[in-house]
Amino acid sequence: MRLTTKKFTILESVDSTNNYAMAMVKKGLATGDEAVFAMEQTSGKGRRGKSWQSEKGENIILTIMAEMQWLPVQQQFQVSIAVALGCVAFFSKYIKESIKIKWPNDIFINDRKAGGVLIENVIQGSLWQWAIIGVGININQLVFDPEILNAVSLKQVTGKNYDVVQLSAELHEIILSKVDELEKGNFTKLFEEYNEKLFGRNKIVKLKKGNIVFETTIIGVSQSGELITKDALERRFGFDEVEWFINREV
């Protein structure tokens, strides 16, 4: 049964908690639902080859190793949904502000980025063996890289300082509880909740595909993870097919 044998490892410094977890899995040293937390990452990873930067000891840097043989690899976006909703539930314990999921993997508070998720997979043949679930959440950090235009931390919202180890352990349990809901067959409920929390839903946004920037209205996200939008036509986009357009000259 999930949540009964969870293990939580604390590291002072590591290149990447996802790399550390992946190495444990490949060496046969990982146990299901185990988590690795680091005070510092020297080479944190984000989506699309981007880096994830965090001041030492200020934020949640967490990776969870989840055994996934029970779910077909074609349904892997279902785990992204569960993890994102776990992050929303975590923030909801501490704030009443608007918390949204920005497709495909960011957590937003009041239109500003508070965290992100990066899931890497271990697949053998057609069997999905492990999900390496990396989560970065801004907790106590107050100053961010100028390149990150819209970052926000929990402390900036509440004015309070937090124990990042304690909060990481809380987030670990919350995410596992959401994955447990998924394993118990509650995907439809989770999918509906995800779309209700979708950033920009029913609003006109600017997206970028290649060198083309265009306006479109976000309708929702499909069960397989495609972003559904509508302008002259209804369109569907895969994870790396489009990105959000940010005008850095403003």
PDB file of C-alpha atoms in Angstrom:
ATOM      1  CA  MET A   1       0.000   0.000   0.000  1.00  0.00           C
ATOM      2  CA  ARG A   2       1.345   3.410  -0.920  1.00  0.00           C
ATOM      3  CA  LEU A   3       2.550   5.777   1.836  1.00  0.00           C
ATOM      4  CA  THR A   4       3.531   3.005   4.254  1.00  0.00           C
ATOM      5  CA  THR A   5       7.233   2.563   3.427  1.00  0.00           C
ATOM      6  CA  LYS A   6       8.162   5.962   2.027  1.00  0.00           C
ATOM      7  CA  LYS A   7      11.750   7.052   2.457  1.00  0.00           C
ATOM      8  CA  PHE A   8      12.977  10.661   2.481  1.00  0.00           C
ATOM      9  CA  THR A   9      16.680  11.318   1.864  1.00  0.00           C
ATOM     10  CA  ILE A  10      18.256  14.739   2.516  1.00  0.00           C
ATOM     11  CA  LEU A  11      21.329  15.775   0.541  1.00  0.00           C
ATOM     12  CA  GLU A  12      23.445  18.839   1.257  1.00  0.00           C
ATOM     13  CA  SER A  13      24.423  19.316  -2.387  1.00  0.00           C
ATOM     14  CA  VAL A  14      23.960  17.413  -5.663  1.00  0.00           C
ATOM     15  CA  ASP A  15      24.195  18.158  -9.381  1.00  0.00           C
ATOM     16  CA  SER A  16      20.509  17.290  -9.859  1.00  0.00           C
ATOM     17  CA  THR A  17      18.086  15.351  -7.683  1.00  0.00           C
ATOM     18  CA  ASN A  18      16.627  13.825 -10.866  1.00  0.00           C
ATOM     19  CA  ASN A  19      20.102  12.623 -11.891  1.00  0.00           C
ATOM     20  CA  TYR A  20      20.698  11.227  -8.400  1.00  0.00           C
ATOM     21  CA  ALA A  21      17.342   9.415  -8.414  1.00  0.00           C
ATOM     22  CA  MET A  22      17.858   8.071 -11.928  1.00  0.00           C
ATOM     23  CA  ALA A  23      21.244   6.654 -10.911  1.00  0.00           C
ATOM     24  CA  MET A  24      19.655   4.936  -7.894  1.00  0.00           C
ATOM     25  CA  VAL A  25      16.996   3.370 -10.107  1.00  0.00           C
ATOM     26  CA  LYS A  26      19.510   2.142 -12.683  1.00  0.00           C
ATOM     27  CA  LYS A  27      21.710   0.625  -9.938  1.00  0.00           C
ATOM     28  CA  GLY A  28      18.704  -1.178  -8.449  1.00  0.00           C
ATOM     29  CA  LEU A  29      18.961   0.797  -5.197  1.00  0.00           C
ATOM     30  CA  ALA A  30      15.639   2.667  -5.369  1.00  0.00           C
ATOM     31  CA  THR A  31      12.461   1.790  -3.518  1.00  0.00           C
ATOM     32  CA  GLY A  32       8.994   2.797  -4.658  1.00  0.00           C
ATOM     33  CA  ASP A  33       7.772   6.235  -3.538  1.00  0.00           C
ATOM     34  CA  GLU A  34      11.205   7.159  -2.182  1.00  0.00           C
ATOM     35  CA  ALA A  35      12.115  10.859  -2.312  1.00  0.00           C
ATOM     36  CA  VAL A  36      15.387  12.758  -2.503  1.00  0.00           C
ATOM     37  CA  PHE A  37      15.608  16.357  -1.262  1.00  0.00           C
ATOM     38  CA  ALA A  38      18.621  18.626  -1.774  1.00  0.00           C
ATOM     39  CA  MET A  39      19.554  21.869  -0.083  1.00  0.00           C
ATOM     40  CA  GLU A  40      21.465  22.797  -3.233  1.00  0.00           C
ATOM     41  CA  GLN A  41      21.551  21.768  -6.889  1.00  0.00           C
ATOM     42  CA  THR A  42      24.552  22.685  -9.009  1.00  0.00           C
ATOM     43  CA  SER A  43      22.981  21.667 -12.342  1.00  0.00           C
ATOM     44  CA  GLY A  44      19.216  21.689 -11.827  1.00  0.00           C
ATOM     45  CA  LYS A  45      17.143  20.739 -14.860  1.00  0.00           C
ATOM     46  CA  GLY A  46      13.974  22.159 -16.370  1.00  0.00           C
ATOM     47  CA  ARG A  47      11.995  21.351 -19.494  1.00  0.00           C
ATOM     48  CA  ARG A  48      13.306  22.034 -23.032  1.00  0.00           C
ATOM     49  CA  GLY A  49      16.911  21.837 -21.817  1.00  0.00           C
ATOM     50  CA  LYS A  50      16.547  24.817 -19.497  1.00  0.00           C
ATOM     51  CA  SER A  51      18.223  25.004 -16.095  1.00  0.00           C
ATOM     52  CA  TRP A  52      16.457  25.341 -12.738  1.00  0.00           C
ATOM     53  CA  GLN A  53      18.229  27.781 -10.432  1.00  0.00           C
ATOM     54  CA  SER A  54      17.682  27.974  -6.687  1.00  0.00           C
ATOM     55  CA  GLU A  55      19.462  29.664  -3.790  1.00  0.00           C
ATOM     56  CA  LYS A  56      20.953  27.149  -1.362  1.00  0.00           C
ATOM     57  CA  GLY A  57      18.579  26.105   1.411  1.00  0.00           C
ATOM     58  CA  GLU A  58      15.803  28.447   0.309  1.00  0.00           C
ATOM     59  CA  ASN A  59      13.485  26.261  -1.758  1.00  0.00           C
ATOM     60  CA  ILE A  60      12.029  22.808  -2.335  1.00  0.00           C
ATOM     61  CA  ILE A  61      14.265  20.721  -4.582  1.00  0.00           C
ATOM     62  CA  LEU A  62      12.629  17.293  -4.597  1.00  0.00           C
ATOM     63  CA  THR A  63      12.561  14.141  -6.693  1.00  0.00           C
ATOM     64  CA  ILE A  64      10.218  11.215  -6.100  1.00  0.00           C
ATOM     65  CA  MET A  65      10.857   7.737  -7.538  1.00  0.00           C
ATOM     66  CA  ALA A  66       7.535   6.092  -8.397  1.00  0.00           C
ATOM     67  CA  GLU A  67       7.134   2.554  -9.703  1.00  0.00           C
ATOM     68  CA  MET A  68       4.816   2.719 -12.700  1.00  0.00           C
ATOM     69  CA  GLN A  69       4.260  -0.824 -13.982  1.00  0.00           C
ATOM     70  CA  TRP A  70       0.545  -0.410 -13.266  1.00  0.00           C
ATOM     71  CA  LEU A  71       0.035   2.329 -15.904  1.00  0.00           C
ATOM     72  CA  PRO A  72       0.609   2.031 -19.691  1.00  0.00           C
ATOM     73  CA  VAL A  73       3.349   4.353 -20.878  1.00  0.00           C
ATOM     74  CA  GLN A  74       0.922   5.854 -23.396  1.00  0.00           C
ATOM     75  CA  GLN A  75      -0.954   7.310 -20.422  1.00  0.00           C
ATOM     76  CA  GLN A  76       2.047   8.995 -18.836  1.00  0.00           C
ATOM     77  CA  PHE A  77       0.429  12.449 -18.881  1.00  0.00           C
ATOM     78  CA  GLN A  78      -1.929  11.163 -16.193  1.00  0.00           C
ATOM     79  CA  VAL A  79       0.976  11.227 -13.742  1.00  0.00           C
ATOM     80  CA  SER A  80       1.782  14.829 -14.739  1.00  0.00           C
ATOM     81  CA  ILE A  81      -1.810  15.708 -13.886  1.00  0.00           C
ATOM     82  CA  ALA A  82      -1.602  14.032 -10.471  1.00  0.00           C
ATOM     83  CA  VAL A  83       1.725  15.704  -9.622  1.00  0.00           C
ATOM     84  CA  ALA A  84       0.559  19.171 -10.700  1.00  0.00           C
ATOM     85  CA  LEU A  85      -2.584  18.824  -8.613  1.00  0.00           C
ATOM     86  CA  GLY A  86      -0.435  17.723  -5.691  1.00  0.00           C
ATOM     87  CA  CYS A  87       1.509  20.985  -5.987  1.00  0.00           C
ATOM     88  CA  VAL A  88      -1.745  22.963  -6.090  1.00  0.00           C
ATOM     89  CA  ALA A  89      -3.006  21.141  -2.980  1.00  0.00           C
ATOM     90  CA  PHE A  90       0.290  21.860  -1.232  1.00  0.00           C
ATOM     91  CA  PHE A  91       0.092  25.604  -1.870  1.00  0.00           C
ATOM     92  CA  SER A  92      -3.585  25.628  -0.879  1.00  0.00           C
ATOM     93  CA  LYS A  93      -2.527  24.715   2.677  1.00  0.00           C
ATOM     94  CA  TYR A  94      -0.699  28.028   3.019  1.00  0.00           C
ATOM     95  CA  ILE A  95      -2.372  30.615   0.786  1.00  0.00           C
ATOM     96  CA  LYS A  96      -5.799  31.614  -0.496  1.00  0.00           C
ATOM     97  CA  GLU A  97      -4.478  33.289  -3.650  1.00  0.00           C
ATOM     98  CA  SER A  98      -5.236  31.984  -7.148  1.00  0.00           C
ATOM     99  CA  ILE A  99      -3.146  28.867  -7.849  1.00  0.00           C
ATOM    100  CA  LYS A 100      -3.069  27.663 -11.449  1.00  0.00           C
ATOM    101  CA  ILE A 101      -1.311  25.041 -13.567  1.00  0.00           C
ATOM    102  CA  LYS A 102       0.357  26.579 -16.599  1.00  0.00           C
ATOM    103  CA  TRP A 103       0.587  23.978 -19.349  1.00  0.00           C
ATOM    104  CA  PRO A 104       2.501  21.813 -19.420  1.00  0.00           C
ATOM    105  CA  ASN A 105       4.423  21.836 -16.135  1.00  0.00           C
ATOM    106  CA  ASP A 106       4.467  25.123 -14.201  1.00  0.00           C
ATOM    107  CA  ILE A 107       2.659  26.159 -11.030  1.00  0.00           C
ATOM    108  CA  PHE A 108       1.496  29.775 -10.924  1.00  0.00           C
ATOM    109  CA  ILE A 109       0.356  31.980  -8.049  1.00  0.00           C
ATOM    110  CA  ASN A 110      -1.420  35.173  -9.082  1.00  0.00           C
ATOM    111  CA  ASP A 111      -0.031  34.909 -12.641  1.00  0.00           C
ATOM    112  CA  ARG A 112       3.569  34.416 -11.441  1.00  0.00           C
ATOM    113  CA  LYS A 113       5.667  31.247 -11.557  1.00  0.00           C
ATOM    114  CA  ALA A 114       6.109  29.563  -8.176  1.00  0.00           C
ATOM    115  CA  GLY A 115       7.333  26.164  -9.296  1.00  0.00           C
ATOM    116  CA  GLY A 116       7.783  23.589 -11.998  1.00  0.00           C
ATOM    117  CA  VAL A 117       7.716  19.853 -12.616  1.00  0.00           C
ATOM    118  CA  LEU A 118      10.049  17.682 -14.696  1.00  0.00           C
ATOM    119  CA  ILE A 119       9.187  13.994 -15.046  1.00  0.00           C
ATOM    120  CA  GLU A 120      11.705  11.605 -16.618  1.00  0.00           C
ATOM    121  CA  ASN A 121      10.893   7.974 -17.325  1.00  0.00           C
ATOM    122  CA  VAL A 122      12.567   4.585 -17.234  1.00  0.00           C
ATOM    123  CA  ILE A 123      10.982   2.385 -19.893  1.00  0.00           C
ATOM    124  CA  GLN A 124      11.982  -1.147 -20.892  1.00  0.00           C
ATOM    125  CA  GLY A 125      10.300  -2.416 -24.033  1.00  0.00           C
ATOM    126  CA  SER A 126       6.652  -1.508 -23.607  1.00  0.00           C
ATOM    127  CA  LEU A 127       6.830  -1.519 -19.796  1.00  0.00           C
ATOM    128  CA  TRP A 128       6.925   1.768 -17.931  1.00  0.00           C
ATOM    129  CA  GLN A 129       9.064   0.882 -14.935  1.00  0.00           C
ATOM    130  CA  TRP A 130       9.744   4.165 -13.136  1.00  0.00           C
ATOM    131  CA  ALA A 131       8.719   7.815 -13.157  1.00  0.00           C
ATOM    132  CA  ILE A 132      11.420  10.146 -11.851  1.00  0.00           C
ATOM    133  CA  ILE A 133       9.292  13.061 -10.626  1.00  0.00           C
ATOM    134  CA  GLY A 134      11.286  16.248 -10.122  1.00  0.00           C
ATOM    135  CA  VAL A 135       9.621  19.226  -8.439  1.00  0.00           C
ATOM    136  CA  GLY A 136      11.076  22.658  -7.767  1.00  0.00           C
ATOM    137  CA  ILE A 137       9.062  25.087  -5.617  1.00  0.00           C
ATOM    138  CA  ASN A 138      10.079  28.632  -4.621  1.00  0.00           C
ATOM    139  CA  ILE A 139       9.690  28.897  -0.849  1.00  0.00           C
ATOM    140  CA  ASN A 140      11.909  31.478   0.908  1.00  0.00           C
ATOM    141  CA  GLN A 141      13.875  32.995  -1.979  1.00  0.00           C
ATOM    142  CA  LEU A 142      13.320  36.728  -2.466  1.00  0.00           C
ATOM    143  CA  VAL A 143      15.710  37.639  -5.304  1.00  0.00           C
ATOM    144  CA  PHE A 144      15.601  35.848  -8.668  1.00  0.00           C
ATOM    145  CA  ASP A 145      17.652  35.889 -11.836  1.00  0.00           C
ATOM    146  CA  PRO A 146      16.556  38.868 -13.988  1.00  0.00           C
ATOM    147  CA  GLU A 147      16.061  36.424 -16.861  1.00  0.00           C
ATOM    148  CA  ILE A 148      13.163  34.942 -14.887  1.00  0.00           C
ATOM    149  CA  LEU A 149      10.628  37.690 -15.449  1.00  0.00           C
ATOM    150  CA  ASN A 150       7.707  36.529 -13.333  1.00  0.00           C
ATOM    151  CA  ALA A 151       9.022  34.366 -10.478  1.00  0.00           C
ATOM    152  CA  VAL A 152       7.414  34.409  -7.038  1.00  0.00           C
ATOM    153  CA  SER A 153       7.997  32.537  -3.777  1.00  0.00           C
ATOM    154  CA  LEU A 154       5.713  31.476  -0.956  1.00  0.00           C
ATOM    155  CA  LYS A 155       7.495  33.933   1.358  1.00  0.00           C
ATOM    156  CA  GLN A 156       6.840  36.814  -1.039  1.00  0.00           C
ATOM    157  CA  VAL A 157       3.135  36.009  -0.917  1.00  0.00           C
ATOM    158  CA  THR A 158       2.779  35.431   2.844  1.00  0.00           C
ATOM    159  CA  GLY A 159       5.682  37.362   4.374  1.00  0.00           C
ATOM    160  CA  LYS A 160       6.600  34.265   6.395  1.00  0.00           C
ATOM    161  CA  ASN A 161       9.731  32.123   6.490  1.00  0.00           C
ATOM    162  CA  TYR A 162       9.396  28.342   6.185  1.00  0.00           C
ATOM    163  CA  ASP A 163      11.290  25.155   7.012  1.00  0.00           C
ATOM    164  CA  VAL A 164      12.027  23.861   3.511  1.00  0.00           C
ATOM    165  CA  VAL A 165      12.788  20.311   4.676  1.00  0.00           C
ATOM    166  CA  GLN A 166       9.470  20.054   6.502  1.00  0.00           C
ATOM    167  CA  LEU A 167       7.577  21.472   3.531  1.00  0.00           C
ATOM    168  CA  SER A 168       9.357  19.100   1.152  1.00  0.00           C
ATOM    169  CA  ALA A 169       8.268  16.138   3.276  1.00  0.00           C
ATOM    170  CA  GLU A 170       4.686  17.472   3.192  1.00  0.00           C
ATOM    171  CA  LEU A 171       4.793  17.880  -0.590  1.00  0.00           C
ATOM    172  CA  HIS A 172       6.192  14.348  -0.923  1.00  0.00           C
ATOM    173  CA  GLU A 173       3.184  12.908   0.894  1.00  0.00           C
ATOM    174  CA  ILE A 174       0.646  15.075  -0.940  1.00  0.00           C
ATOM    175  CA  ILE A 175       1.995  14.093  -4.358  1.00  0.00           C
ATOM    176  CA  LEU A 176       1.977  10.413  -3.402  1.00  0.00           C
ATOM    177  CA  SER A 177      -1.646  10.723  -2.283  1.00  0.00           C
ATOM    178  CA  LYS A 178      -2.589  12.170  -5.699  1.00  0.00           C
ATOM    179  CA  VAL A 179      -0.724   9.408  -7.532  1.00  0.00           C
ATOM    180  CA  ASP A 180      -2.536   6.940  -5.271  1.00  0.00           C
ATOM    181  CA  GLU A 181      -5.869   8.462  -6.374  1.00  0.00           C
ATOM    182  CA  LEU A 182      -4.804   7.870  -9.960  1.00  0.00           C
ATOM    183  CA  GLU A 183      -3.839   4.271  -9.272  1.00  0.00           C
ATOM    184  CA  LYS A 184      -7.236   3.692  -7.640  1.00  0.00           C
ATOM    185  CA  GLY A 185      -8.996   4.662 -10.881  1.00  0.00           C
ATOM    186  CA  ASN A 186      -9.956   8.280 -10.200  1.00  0.00           C
ATOM    187  CA  PHE A 187      -8.427   9.718 -13.373  1.00  0.00           C
ATOM    188  CA  THR A 188     -11.633  11.364 -14.621  1.00  0.00           C
ATOM    189  CA  LYS A 189     -11.978  13.383 -11.405  1.00  0.00           C
ATOM    190  CA  LEU A 190      -8.316  14.415 -11.514  1.00  0.00           C
ATOM    191  CA  PHE A 191      -8.523  15.311 -15.215  1.00  0.00           C
ATOM    192  CA  GLU A 192     -11.521  17.568 -14.651  1.00  0.00           C
ATOM    193  CA  GLU A 193      -9.833  19.240 -11.694  1.00  0.00           C
ATOM    194  CA  TYR A 194      -6.675  19.814 -13.762  1.00  0.00           C
ATOM    195  CA  ASN A 195      -8.634  21.630 -16.459  1.00  0.00           C
ATOM    196  CA  GLU A 196     -10.464  23.691 -13.852  1.00  0.00           C
ATOM    197  CA  LYS A 197      -7.062  24.846 -12.558  1.00  0.00           C
ATOM    198  CA  LEU A 198      -5.596  25.449 -16.022  1.00  0.00           C
ATOM    199  CA  PHE A 199      -3.838  28.812 -16.354  1.00  0.00           C
ATOM    200  CA  GLY A 200      -5.338  31.007 -19.080  1.00  0.00           C
ATOM    201  CA  ARG A 201      -8.361  28.795 -19.713  1.00  0.00           C
ATOM    202  CA  ASN A 202     -11.011  30.581 -21.799  1.00  0.00           C
ATOM    203  CA  LYS A 203      -8.642  33.517 -22.241  1.00  0.00           C
ATOM    204  CA  ILE A 204      -6.780  34.837 -25.271  1.00  0.00           C
ATOM    205  CA  VAL A 205      -3.037  34.205 -24.942  1.00  0.00           C
ATOM    206  CA  LYS A 206       0.062  34.556 -27.099  1.00  0.00           C
ATOM    207  CA  LEU A 207       1.872  31.377 -28.111  1.00  0.00           C
ATOM    208  CA  LYS A 208       4.992  30.891 -30.200  1.00  0.00           C
ATOM    209  CA  LYS A 209       5.551  28.123 -32.742  1.00  0.00           C
ATOM    210  CA  GLY A 210       8.967  28.344 -34.341  1.00  0.00           C
ATOM    211  CA  ASN A 211       9.341  32.008 -35.242  1.00  0.00           C
ATOM    212  CA  ILE A 212       5.597  32.611 -35.442  1.00  0.00           C
ATOM    213  CA  VAL A 213       3.766  34.352 -32.579  1.00  0.00           C
ATOM    214  CA  PHE A 214      -0.012  34.079 -32.629  1.00  0.00           C
ATOM    215  CA  GLU A 215      -3.039  34.774 -30.454  1.00  0.00           C
ATOM    216  CA  THR A 216      -5.474  32.036 -29.573  1.00  0.00           C
ATOM    217  CA  THR A 217      -7.984  31.110 -26.860  1.00  0.00           C
ATOM    218  CA  ILE A 218      -7.122  28.249 -24.511  1.00  0.00           C
ATOM    219  CA  ILE A 219      -9.945  25.716 -24.314  1.00  0.00           C
ATOM    220  CA  GLY A 220      -8.304  23.031 -22.193  1.00  0.00           C
ATOM    221  CA  VAL A 221      -5.879  20.122 -22.224  1.00  0.00           C
ATOM    222  CA  SER A 222      -6.633  16.694 -23.694  1.00  0.00           C
ATOM    223  CA  GLN A 223      -6.279  13.452 -21.748  1.00  0.00           C
ATOM    224  CA  SER A 224      -3.017  12.776 -23.575  1.00  0.00           C
ATOM    225  CA  GLY A 225      -1.623  16.194 -22.673  1.00  0.00           C
ATOM    226  CA  GLU A 226      -2.212  18.234 -25.821  1.00  0.00           C
ATOM    227  CA  LEU A 227      -3.056  21.915 -25.360  1.00  0.00           C
ATOM    228  CA  ILE A 228      -6.402  22.622 -27.045  1.00  0.00           C
ATOM    229  CA  THR A 229      -6.908  26.157 -28.370  1.00  0.00           C
ATOM    230  CA  LYS A 230      -9.359  27.906 -30.667  1.00  0.00           C
ATOM    231  CA  ASP A 231      -9.119  30.899 -32.985  1.00  0.00           C
ATOM    232  CA  ALA A 232     -10.298  30.512 -36.572  1.00  0.00           C
ATOM    233  CA  LEU A 233      -9.900  26.763 -36.023  1.00  0.00           C
ATOM    234  CA  GLU A 234      -9.593  24.431 -33.074  1.00  0.00           C
ATOM    235  CA  ARG A 235      -5.941  23.426 -32.696  1.00  0.00           C
ATOM    236  CA  ARG A 236      -4.035  20.893 -30.627  1.00  0.00           C
ATOM    237  CA  PHE A 237      -0.372  21.211 -29.671  1.00  0.00           C
ATOM    238  CA  GLY A 238       2.090  18.732 -28.172  1.00  0.00           C
ATOM    239  CA  PHE A 239       4.444  19.598 -25.292  1.00  0.00           C
ATOM    240  CA  ASP A 240       7.361  20.973 -27.284  1.00  0.00           C
ATOM    241  CA  GLU A 241       5.402  22.130 -30.326  1.00  0.00           C
ATOM    242  CA  VAL A 242       4.616  25.581 -28.938  1.00  0.00           C
ATOM    243  CA  GLU A 243       5.735  27.739 -26.049  1.00  0.00           C
ATOM    244  CA  TRP A 244       4.277  30.709 -24.228  1.00  0.00           C
ATOM    245  CA  PHE A 245       5.355  34.010 -25.742  1.00  0.00           C
ATOM    246  CA  ILE A 246       6.927  36.488 -23.329  1.00  0.00           C
ATOM    247  CA  ASN A 247       7.617  39.985 -24.600  1.00  0.00           C
ATOM    248  CA  ARG A 248      10.938  40.801 -22.894  1.00  0.00           C
ATOM    249  CA  GLU A 249      10.910  44.372 -24.212  1.00  0.00           C
ATOM    250  CA  VAL A 250       7.974  45.414 -22.066  1.00  0.00           C
TER     251      VAL A 250
END
